[in-house]
PDB file of C-alpha atoms in Angstrom:
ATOM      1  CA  UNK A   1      77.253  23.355   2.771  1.00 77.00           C
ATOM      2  CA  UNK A   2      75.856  25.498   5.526  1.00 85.00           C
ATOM      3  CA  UNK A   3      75.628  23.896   9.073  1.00 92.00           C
ATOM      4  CA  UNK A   4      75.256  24.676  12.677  1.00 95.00           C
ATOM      5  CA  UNK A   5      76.961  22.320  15.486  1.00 97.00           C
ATOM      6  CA  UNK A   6      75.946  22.838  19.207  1.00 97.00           C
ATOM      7  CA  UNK A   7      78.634  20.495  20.979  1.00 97.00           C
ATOM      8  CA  UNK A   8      76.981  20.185  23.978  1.00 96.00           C
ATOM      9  CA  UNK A   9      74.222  17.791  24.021  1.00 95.00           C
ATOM     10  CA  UNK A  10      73.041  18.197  27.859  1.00 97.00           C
ATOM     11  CA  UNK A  11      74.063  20.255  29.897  1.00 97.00           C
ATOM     12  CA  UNK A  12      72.790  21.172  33.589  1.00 97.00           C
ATOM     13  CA  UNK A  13      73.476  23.965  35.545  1.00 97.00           C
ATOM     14  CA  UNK A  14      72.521  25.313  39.347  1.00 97.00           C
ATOM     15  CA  UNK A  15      69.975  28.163  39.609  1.00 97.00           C
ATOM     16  CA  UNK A  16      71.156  31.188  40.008  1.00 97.00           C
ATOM     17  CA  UNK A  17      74.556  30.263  38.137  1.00 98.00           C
ATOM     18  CA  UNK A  18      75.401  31.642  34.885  1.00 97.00           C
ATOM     19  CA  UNK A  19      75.056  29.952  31.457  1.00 97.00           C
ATOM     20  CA  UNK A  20      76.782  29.790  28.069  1.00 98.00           C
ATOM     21  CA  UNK A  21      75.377  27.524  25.469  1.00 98.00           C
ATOM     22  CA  UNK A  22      77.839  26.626  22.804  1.00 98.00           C
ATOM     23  CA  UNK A  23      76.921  27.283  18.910  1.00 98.00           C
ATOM     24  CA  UNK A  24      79.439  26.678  15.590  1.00 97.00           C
ATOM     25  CA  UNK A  25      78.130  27.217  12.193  1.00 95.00           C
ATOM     26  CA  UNK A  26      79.527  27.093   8.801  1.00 92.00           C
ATOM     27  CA  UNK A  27      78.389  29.702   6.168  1.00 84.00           C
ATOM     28  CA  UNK A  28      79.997  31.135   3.364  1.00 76.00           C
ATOM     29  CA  UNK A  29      78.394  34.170   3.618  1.00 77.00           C
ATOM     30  CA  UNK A  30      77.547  36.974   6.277  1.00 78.00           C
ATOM     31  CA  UNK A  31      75.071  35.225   8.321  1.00 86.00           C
ATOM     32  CA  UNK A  32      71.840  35.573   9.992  1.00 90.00           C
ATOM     33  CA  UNK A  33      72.026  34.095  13.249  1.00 93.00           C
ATOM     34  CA  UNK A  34      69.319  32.861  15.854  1.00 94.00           C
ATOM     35  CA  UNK A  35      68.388  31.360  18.846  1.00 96.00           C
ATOM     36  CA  UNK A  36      64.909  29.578  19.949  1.00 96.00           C
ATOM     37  CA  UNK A  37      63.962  27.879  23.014  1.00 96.00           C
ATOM     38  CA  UNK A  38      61.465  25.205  22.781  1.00 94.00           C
ATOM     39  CA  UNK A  39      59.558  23.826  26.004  1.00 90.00           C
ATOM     40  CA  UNK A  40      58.246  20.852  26.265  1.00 82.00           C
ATOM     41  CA  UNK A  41      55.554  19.908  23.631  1.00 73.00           C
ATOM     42  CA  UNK A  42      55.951  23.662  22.819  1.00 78.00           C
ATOM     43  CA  UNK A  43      56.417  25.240  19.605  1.00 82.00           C
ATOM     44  CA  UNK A  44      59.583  27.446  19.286  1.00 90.00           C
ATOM     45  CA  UNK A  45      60.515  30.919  20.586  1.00 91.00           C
ATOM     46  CA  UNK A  46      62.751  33.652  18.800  1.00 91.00           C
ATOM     47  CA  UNK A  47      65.459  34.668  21.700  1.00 95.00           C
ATOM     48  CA  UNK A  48      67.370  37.070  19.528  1.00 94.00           C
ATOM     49  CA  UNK A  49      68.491  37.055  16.139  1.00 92.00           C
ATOM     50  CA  UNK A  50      72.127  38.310  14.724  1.00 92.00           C
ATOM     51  CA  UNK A  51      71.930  40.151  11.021  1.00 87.00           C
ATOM     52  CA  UNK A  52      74.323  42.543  11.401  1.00 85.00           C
ATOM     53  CA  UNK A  53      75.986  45.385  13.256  1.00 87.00           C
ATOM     54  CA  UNK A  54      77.134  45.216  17.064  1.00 89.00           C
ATOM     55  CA  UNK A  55      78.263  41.273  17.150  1.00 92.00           C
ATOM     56  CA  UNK A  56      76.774  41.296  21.124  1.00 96.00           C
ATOM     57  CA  UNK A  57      72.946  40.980  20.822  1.00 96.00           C
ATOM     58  CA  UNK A  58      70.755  40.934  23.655  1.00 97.00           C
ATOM     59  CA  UNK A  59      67.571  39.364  23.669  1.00 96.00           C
ATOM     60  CA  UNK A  60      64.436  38.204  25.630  1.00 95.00           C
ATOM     61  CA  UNK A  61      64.352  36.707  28.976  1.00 95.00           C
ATOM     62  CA  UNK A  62      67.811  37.988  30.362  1.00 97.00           C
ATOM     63  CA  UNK A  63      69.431  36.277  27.504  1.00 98.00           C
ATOM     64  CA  UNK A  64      72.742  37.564  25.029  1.00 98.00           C
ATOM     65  CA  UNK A  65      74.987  36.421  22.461  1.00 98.00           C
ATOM     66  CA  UNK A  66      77.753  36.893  20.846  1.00 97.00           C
ATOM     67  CA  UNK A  67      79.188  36.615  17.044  1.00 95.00           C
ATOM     68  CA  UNK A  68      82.988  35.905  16.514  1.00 94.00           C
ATOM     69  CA  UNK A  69      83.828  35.519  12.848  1.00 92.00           C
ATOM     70  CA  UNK A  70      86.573  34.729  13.613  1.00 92.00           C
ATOM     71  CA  UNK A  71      85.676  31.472  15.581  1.00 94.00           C
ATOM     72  CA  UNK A  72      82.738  30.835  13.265  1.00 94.00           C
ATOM     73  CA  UNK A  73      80.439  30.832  16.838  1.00 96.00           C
ATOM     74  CA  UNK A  74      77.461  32.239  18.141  1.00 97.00           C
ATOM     75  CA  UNK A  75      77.357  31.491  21.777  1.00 98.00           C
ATOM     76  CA  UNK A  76      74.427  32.520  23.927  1.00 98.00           C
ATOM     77  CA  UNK A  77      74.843  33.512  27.449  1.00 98.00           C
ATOM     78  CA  UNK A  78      73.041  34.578  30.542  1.00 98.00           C
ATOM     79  CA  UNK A  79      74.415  35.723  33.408  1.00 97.00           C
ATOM     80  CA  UNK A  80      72.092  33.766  36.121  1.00 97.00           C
ATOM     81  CA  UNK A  81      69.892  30.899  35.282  1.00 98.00           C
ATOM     82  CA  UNK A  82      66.521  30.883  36.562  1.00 96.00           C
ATOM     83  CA  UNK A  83      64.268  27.102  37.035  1.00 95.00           C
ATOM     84  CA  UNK A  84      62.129  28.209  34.425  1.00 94.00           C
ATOM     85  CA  UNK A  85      65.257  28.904  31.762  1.00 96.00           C
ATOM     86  CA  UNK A  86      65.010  24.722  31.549  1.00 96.00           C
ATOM     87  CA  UNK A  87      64.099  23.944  28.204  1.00 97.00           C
ATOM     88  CA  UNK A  88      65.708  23.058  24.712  1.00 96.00           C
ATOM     89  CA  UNK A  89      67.517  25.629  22.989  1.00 98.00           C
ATOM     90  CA  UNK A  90      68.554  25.528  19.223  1.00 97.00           C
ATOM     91  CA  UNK A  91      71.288  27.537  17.119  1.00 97.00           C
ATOM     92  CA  UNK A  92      69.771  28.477  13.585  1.00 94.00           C
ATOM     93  CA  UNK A  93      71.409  29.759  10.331  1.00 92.00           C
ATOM     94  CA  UNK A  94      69.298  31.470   7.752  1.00 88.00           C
ATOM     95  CA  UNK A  95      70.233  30.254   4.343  1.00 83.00           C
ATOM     96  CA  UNK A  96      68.747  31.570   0.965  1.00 79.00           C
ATOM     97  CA  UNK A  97      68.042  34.559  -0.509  1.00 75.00           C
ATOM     98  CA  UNK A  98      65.519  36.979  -1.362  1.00 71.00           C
ATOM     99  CA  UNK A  99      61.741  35.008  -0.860  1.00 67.00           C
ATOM    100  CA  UNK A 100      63.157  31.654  -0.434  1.00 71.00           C
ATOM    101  CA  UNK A 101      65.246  31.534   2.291  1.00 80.00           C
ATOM    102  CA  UNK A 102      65.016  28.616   5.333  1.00 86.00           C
ATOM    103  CA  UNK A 103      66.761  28.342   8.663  1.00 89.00           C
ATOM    104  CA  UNK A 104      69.508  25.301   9.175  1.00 91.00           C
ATOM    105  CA  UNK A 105      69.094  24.051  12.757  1.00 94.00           C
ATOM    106  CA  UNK A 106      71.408  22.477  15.150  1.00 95.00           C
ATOM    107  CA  UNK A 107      70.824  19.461  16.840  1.00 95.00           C
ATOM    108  CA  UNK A 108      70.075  21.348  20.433  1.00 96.00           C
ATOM    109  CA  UNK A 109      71.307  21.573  23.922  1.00 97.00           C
ATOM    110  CA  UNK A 110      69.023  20.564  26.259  1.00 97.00           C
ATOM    111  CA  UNK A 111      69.323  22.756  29.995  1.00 97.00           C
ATOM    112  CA  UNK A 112      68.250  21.296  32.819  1.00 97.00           C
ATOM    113  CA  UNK A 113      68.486  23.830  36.056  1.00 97.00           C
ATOM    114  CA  UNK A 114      69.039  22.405  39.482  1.00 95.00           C
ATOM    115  CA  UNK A 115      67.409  23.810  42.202  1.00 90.00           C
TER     116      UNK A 115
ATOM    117  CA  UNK B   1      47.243  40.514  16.728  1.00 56.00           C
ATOM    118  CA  UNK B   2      47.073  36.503  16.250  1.00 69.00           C
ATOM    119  CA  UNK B   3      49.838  34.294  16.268  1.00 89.00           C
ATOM    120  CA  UNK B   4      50.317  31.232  14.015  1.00 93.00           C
ATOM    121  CA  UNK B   5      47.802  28.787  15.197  1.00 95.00           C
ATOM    122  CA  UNK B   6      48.339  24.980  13.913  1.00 96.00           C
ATOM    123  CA  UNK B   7      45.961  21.916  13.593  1.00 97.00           C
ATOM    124  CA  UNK B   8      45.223  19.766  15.158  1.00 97.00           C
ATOM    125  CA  UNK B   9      47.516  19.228  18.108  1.00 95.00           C
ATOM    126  CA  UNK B  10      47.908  15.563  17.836  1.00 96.00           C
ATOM    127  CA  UNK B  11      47.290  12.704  15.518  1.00 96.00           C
ATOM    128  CA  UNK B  12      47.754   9.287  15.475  1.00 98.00           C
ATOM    129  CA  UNK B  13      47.857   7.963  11.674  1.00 98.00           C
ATOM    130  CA  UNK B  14      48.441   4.154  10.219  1.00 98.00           C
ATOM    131  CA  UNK B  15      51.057   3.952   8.019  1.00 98.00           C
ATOM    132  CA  UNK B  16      50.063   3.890   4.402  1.00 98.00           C
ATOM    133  CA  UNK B  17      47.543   6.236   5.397  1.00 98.00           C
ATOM    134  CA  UNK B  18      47.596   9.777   4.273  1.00 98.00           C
ATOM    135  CA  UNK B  19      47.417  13.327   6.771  1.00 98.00           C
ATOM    136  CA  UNK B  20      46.570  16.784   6.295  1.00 98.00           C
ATOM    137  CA  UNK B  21      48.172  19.472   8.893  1.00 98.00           C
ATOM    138  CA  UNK B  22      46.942  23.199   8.889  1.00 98.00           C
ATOM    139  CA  UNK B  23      48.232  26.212   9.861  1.00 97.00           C
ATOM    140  CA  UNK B  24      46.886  29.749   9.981  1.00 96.00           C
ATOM    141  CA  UNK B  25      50.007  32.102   9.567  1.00 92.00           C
ATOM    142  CA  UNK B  26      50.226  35.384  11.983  1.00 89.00           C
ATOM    143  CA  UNK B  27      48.059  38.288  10.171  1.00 87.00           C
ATOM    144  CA  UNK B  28      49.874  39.840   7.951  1.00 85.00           C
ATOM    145  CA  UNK B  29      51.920  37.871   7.510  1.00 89.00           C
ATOM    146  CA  UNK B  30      52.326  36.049   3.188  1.00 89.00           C
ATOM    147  CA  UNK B  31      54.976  33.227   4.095  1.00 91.00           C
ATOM    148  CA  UNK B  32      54.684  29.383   5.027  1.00 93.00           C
ATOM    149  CA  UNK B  33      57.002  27.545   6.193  1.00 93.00           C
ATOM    150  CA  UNK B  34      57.360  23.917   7.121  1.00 96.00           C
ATOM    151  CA  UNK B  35      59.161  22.155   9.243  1.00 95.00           C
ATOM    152  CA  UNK B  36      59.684  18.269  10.208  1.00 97.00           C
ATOM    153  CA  UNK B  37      61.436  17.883  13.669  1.00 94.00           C
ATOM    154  CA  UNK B  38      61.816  14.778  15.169  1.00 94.00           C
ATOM    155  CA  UNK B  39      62.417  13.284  18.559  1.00 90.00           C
ATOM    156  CA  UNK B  40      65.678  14.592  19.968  1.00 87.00           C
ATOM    157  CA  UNK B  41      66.839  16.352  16.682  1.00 90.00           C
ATOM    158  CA  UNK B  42      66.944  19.730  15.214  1.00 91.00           C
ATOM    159  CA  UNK B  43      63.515  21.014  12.658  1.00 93.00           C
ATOM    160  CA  UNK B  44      64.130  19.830   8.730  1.00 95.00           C
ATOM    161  CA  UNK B  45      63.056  22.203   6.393  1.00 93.00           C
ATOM    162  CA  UNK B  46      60.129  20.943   4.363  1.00 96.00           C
ATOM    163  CA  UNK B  47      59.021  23.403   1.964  1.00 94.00           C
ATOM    164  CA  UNK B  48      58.159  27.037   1.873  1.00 92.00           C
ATOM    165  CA  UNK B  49      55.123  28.580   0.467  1.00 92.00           C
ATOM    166  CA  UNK B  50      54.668  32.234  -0.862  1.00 89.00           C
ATOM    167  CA  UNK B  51      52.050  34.091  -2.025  1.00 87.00           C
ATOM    168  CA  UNK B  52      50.341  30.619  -3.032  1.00 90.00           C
ATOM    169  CA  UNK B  53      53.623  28.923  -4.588  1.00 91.00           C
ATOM    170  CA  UNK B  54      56.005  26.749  -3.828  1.00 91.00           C
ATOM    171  CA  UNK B  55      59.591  28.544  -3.635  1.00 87.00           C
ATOM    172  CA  UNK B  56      62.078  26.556  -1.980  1.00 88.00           C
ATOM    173  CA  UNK B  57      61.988  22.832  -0.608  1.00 92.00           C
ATOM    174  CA  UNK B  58      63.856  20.567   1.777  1.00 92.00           C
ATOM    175  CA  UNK B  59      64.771  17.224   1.119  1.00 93.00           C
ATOM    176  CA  UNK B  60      61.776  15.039   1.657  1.00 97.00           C
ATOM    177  CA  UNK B  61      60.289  13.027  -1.071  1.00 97.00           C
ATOM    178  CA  UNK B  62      57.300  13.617  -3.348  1.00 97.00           C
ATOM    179  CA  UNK B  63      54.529  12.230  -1.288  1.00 98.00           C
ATOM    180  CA  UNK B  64      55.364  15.735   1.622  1.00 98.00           C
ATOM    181  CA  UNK B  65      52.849  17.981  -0.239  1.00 97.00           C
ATOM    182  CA  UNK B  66      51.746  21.557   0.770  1.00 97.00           C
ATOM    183  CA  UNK B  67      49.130  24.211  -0.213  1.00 96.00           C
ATOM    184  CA  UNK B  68      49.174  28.120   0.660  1.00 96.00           C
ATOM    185  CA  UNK B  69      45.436  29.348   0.152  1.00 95.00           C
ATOM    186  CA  UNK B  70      44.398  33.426  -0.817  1.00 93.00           C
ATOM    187  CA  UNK B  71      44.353  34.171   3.507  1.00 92.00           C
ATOM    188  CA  UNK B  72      48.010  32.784   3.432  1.00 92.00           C
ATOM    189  CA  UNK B  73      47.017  29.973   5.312  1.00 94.00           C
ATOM    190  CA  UNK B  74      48.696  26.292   4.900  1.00 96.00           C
ATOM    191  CA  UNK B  75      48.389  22.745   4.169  1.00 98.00           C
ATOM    192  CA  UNK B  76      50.868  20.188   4.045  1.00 98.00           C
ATOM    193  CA  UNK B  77      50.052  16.675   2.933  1.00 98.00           C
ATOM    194  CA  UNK B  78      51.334  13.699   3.700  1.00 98.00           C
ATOM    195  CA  UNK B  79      50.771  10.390   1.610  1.00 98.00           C
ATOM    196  CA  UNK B  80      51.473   6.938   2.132  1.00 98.00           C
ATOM    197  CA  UNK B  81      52.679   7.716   5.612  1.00 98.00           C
ATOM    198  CA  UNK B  82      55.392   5.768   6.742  1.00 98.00           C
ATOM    199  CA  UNK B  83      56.980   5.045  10.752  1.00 98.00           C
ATOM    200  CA  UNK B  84      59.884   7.641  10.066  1.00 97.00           C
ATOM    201  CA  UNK B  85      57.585  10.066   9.458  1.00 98.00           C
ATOM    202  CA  UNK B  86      56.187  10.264  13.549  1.00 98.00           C
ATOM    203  CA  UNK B  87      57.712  14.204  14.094  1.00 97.00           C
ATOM    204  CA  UNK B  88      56.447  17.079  15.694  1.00 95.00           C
ATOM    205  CA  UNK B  89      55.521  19.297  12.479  1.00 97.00           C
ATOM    206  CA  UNK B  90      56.004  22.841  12.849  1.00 95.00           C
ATOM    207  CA  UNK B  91      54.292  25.672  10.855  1.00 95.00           C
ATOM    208  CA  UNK B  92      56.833  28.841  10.992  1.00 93.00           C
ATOM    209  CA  UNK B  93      54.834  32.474   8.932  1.00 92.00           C
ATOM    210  CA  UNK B  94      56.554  35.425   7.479  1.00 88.00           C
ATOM    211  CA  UNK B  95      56.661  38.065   5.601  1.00 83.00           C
ATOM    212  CA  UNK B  96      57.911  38.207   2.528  1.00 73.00           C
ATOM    213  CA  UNK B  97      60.986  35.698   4.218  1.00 65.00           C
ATOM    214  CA  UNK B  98      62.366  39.066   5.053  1.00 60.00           C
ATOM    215  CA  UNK B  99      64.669  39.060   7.901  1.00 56.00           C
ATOM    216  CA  UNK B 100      63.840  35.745   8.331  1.00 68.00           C
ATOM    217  CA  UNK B 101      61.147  37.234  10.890  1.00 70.00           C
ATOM    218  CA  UNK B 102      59.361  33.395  11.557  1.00 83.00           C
ATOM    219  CA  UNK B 103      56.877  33.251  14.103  1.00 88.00           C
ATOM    220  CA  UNK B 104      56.198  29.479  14.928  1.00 91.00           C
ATOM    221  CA  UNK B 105      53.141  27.786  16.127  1.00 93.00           C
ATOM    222  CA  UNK B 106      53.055  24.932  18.808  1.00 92.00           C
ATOM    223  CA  UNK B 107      53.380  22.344  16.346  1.00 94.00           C
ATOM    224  CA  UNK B 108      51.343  18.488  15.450  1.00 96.00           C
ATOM    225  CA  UNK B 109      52.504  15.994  16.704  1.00 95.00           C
ATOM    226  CA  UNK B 110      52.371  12.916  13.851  1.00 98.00           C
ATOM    227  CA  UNK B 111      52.352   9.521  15.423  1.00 98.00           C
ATOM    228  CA  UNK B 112      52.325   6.779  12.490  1.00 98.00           C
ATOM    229  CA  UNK B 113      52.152   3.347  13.993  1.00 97.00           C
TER     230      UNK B 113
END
């Protein structure tokens, strides 16, 4: 069954200092990859998305990940965190085919920044 | 061009009683999609809509309902509401599932005391 595992439940980091938020998922086939941030009482934002092609991505707001098949991971990175970067951030899969397909979502790391 | 509004923002139900949440997908755009997420956890696929039908579902019972109307816009229903089912609910549009392009809205947040 497909699944996505973000070890890190909390983690909090000094502005300024760089960031890599853990992501593990378990697919049997190619997959789609993504990562949202969701503010508080906020809906959820697209950071990048991994279908295929160069396995480092870059996306919005300074942020970049990275696919390893090899590991099974999808870690996203940025190089220096800024105050408003604190938010929670999820790991998706997309699972399904053709017009029914659905996105399996970790469990989140939440980022607080230190000033 | 418009994003994917939800309604309303917040709502405060009794269980047993029964809910309807809307959503008016981006323009454009033919594809519902439904989520559950609850406090401190990842979203839970409810149920996706396209062009008016139902084509793939989550695990939740029965009584999680939806509707996709001729604008692409959403309903989901909720009967016989129970405490479990207090979540932020979270209305994701497409099109055509392709790419899995979602654009979410901001979510209702279900309180069921």
């Amino acid at each position: 069954a497909q699944s996505v595992t973000q070890p890190d439940i909390h983690i909090t980091v000094s502005e300024g200092a760089s960031l890599e938020l853990r992501c593990n998922y378990s697919y049997g086939a190619t997959p789609y990859l993504f990562w949202y941030v969701q503010s508080p009482g906020q809906g959820l934002q697209l950071l990048l998305k991994y279908f295929s092609g160069d396995t480092l991505v870059q996306g919005i707001k300074g942020f970049e990940a990275e696919f390893k098949r090899s590991q099974s991971s999808f870690n996203l990175r940025k190089p220096s965190v800024h105050w408003s970067d604190a938010a929670e951030y999820f790991c998706a899969v997309g699972a399904g085919a053709g017009n029914n397909r659905k996105l399996i979502w970790g469990l989140g790391t939440s980022l607080a920044v230190n000033p | 061009e418009t994003g994917v509004t939800q309604s309303p923002t917040h709502l405060i139900k009794t269980r047993g009683q029964q809910v309807t949440l809307r959503c008016s997908s981006q323009s454009g755009h033919n594809t519902v999609s439904w989520y559950q997420q609850a406090l401190g956890q990842g979203p839970q696929f409810i149920f996706q809509y396209y062009r008016e039908e139902e084509n793939g579902r989550g695990n939740f019972p029965p009584r999680f309902s939806g509707l996709q109307f001729p604008n692409y816009s959403s309903e989901l229903n909720v009967n016989a509401l129970e405490l479990d089912d207090s979540a932020l609910y979270l209305c994701a549009s497409s099109l055509d599932g392709a790419g899995y392009g979602y654009t979410f809205g901001s979510g209702t947040r279900l309180t069921v005391v």
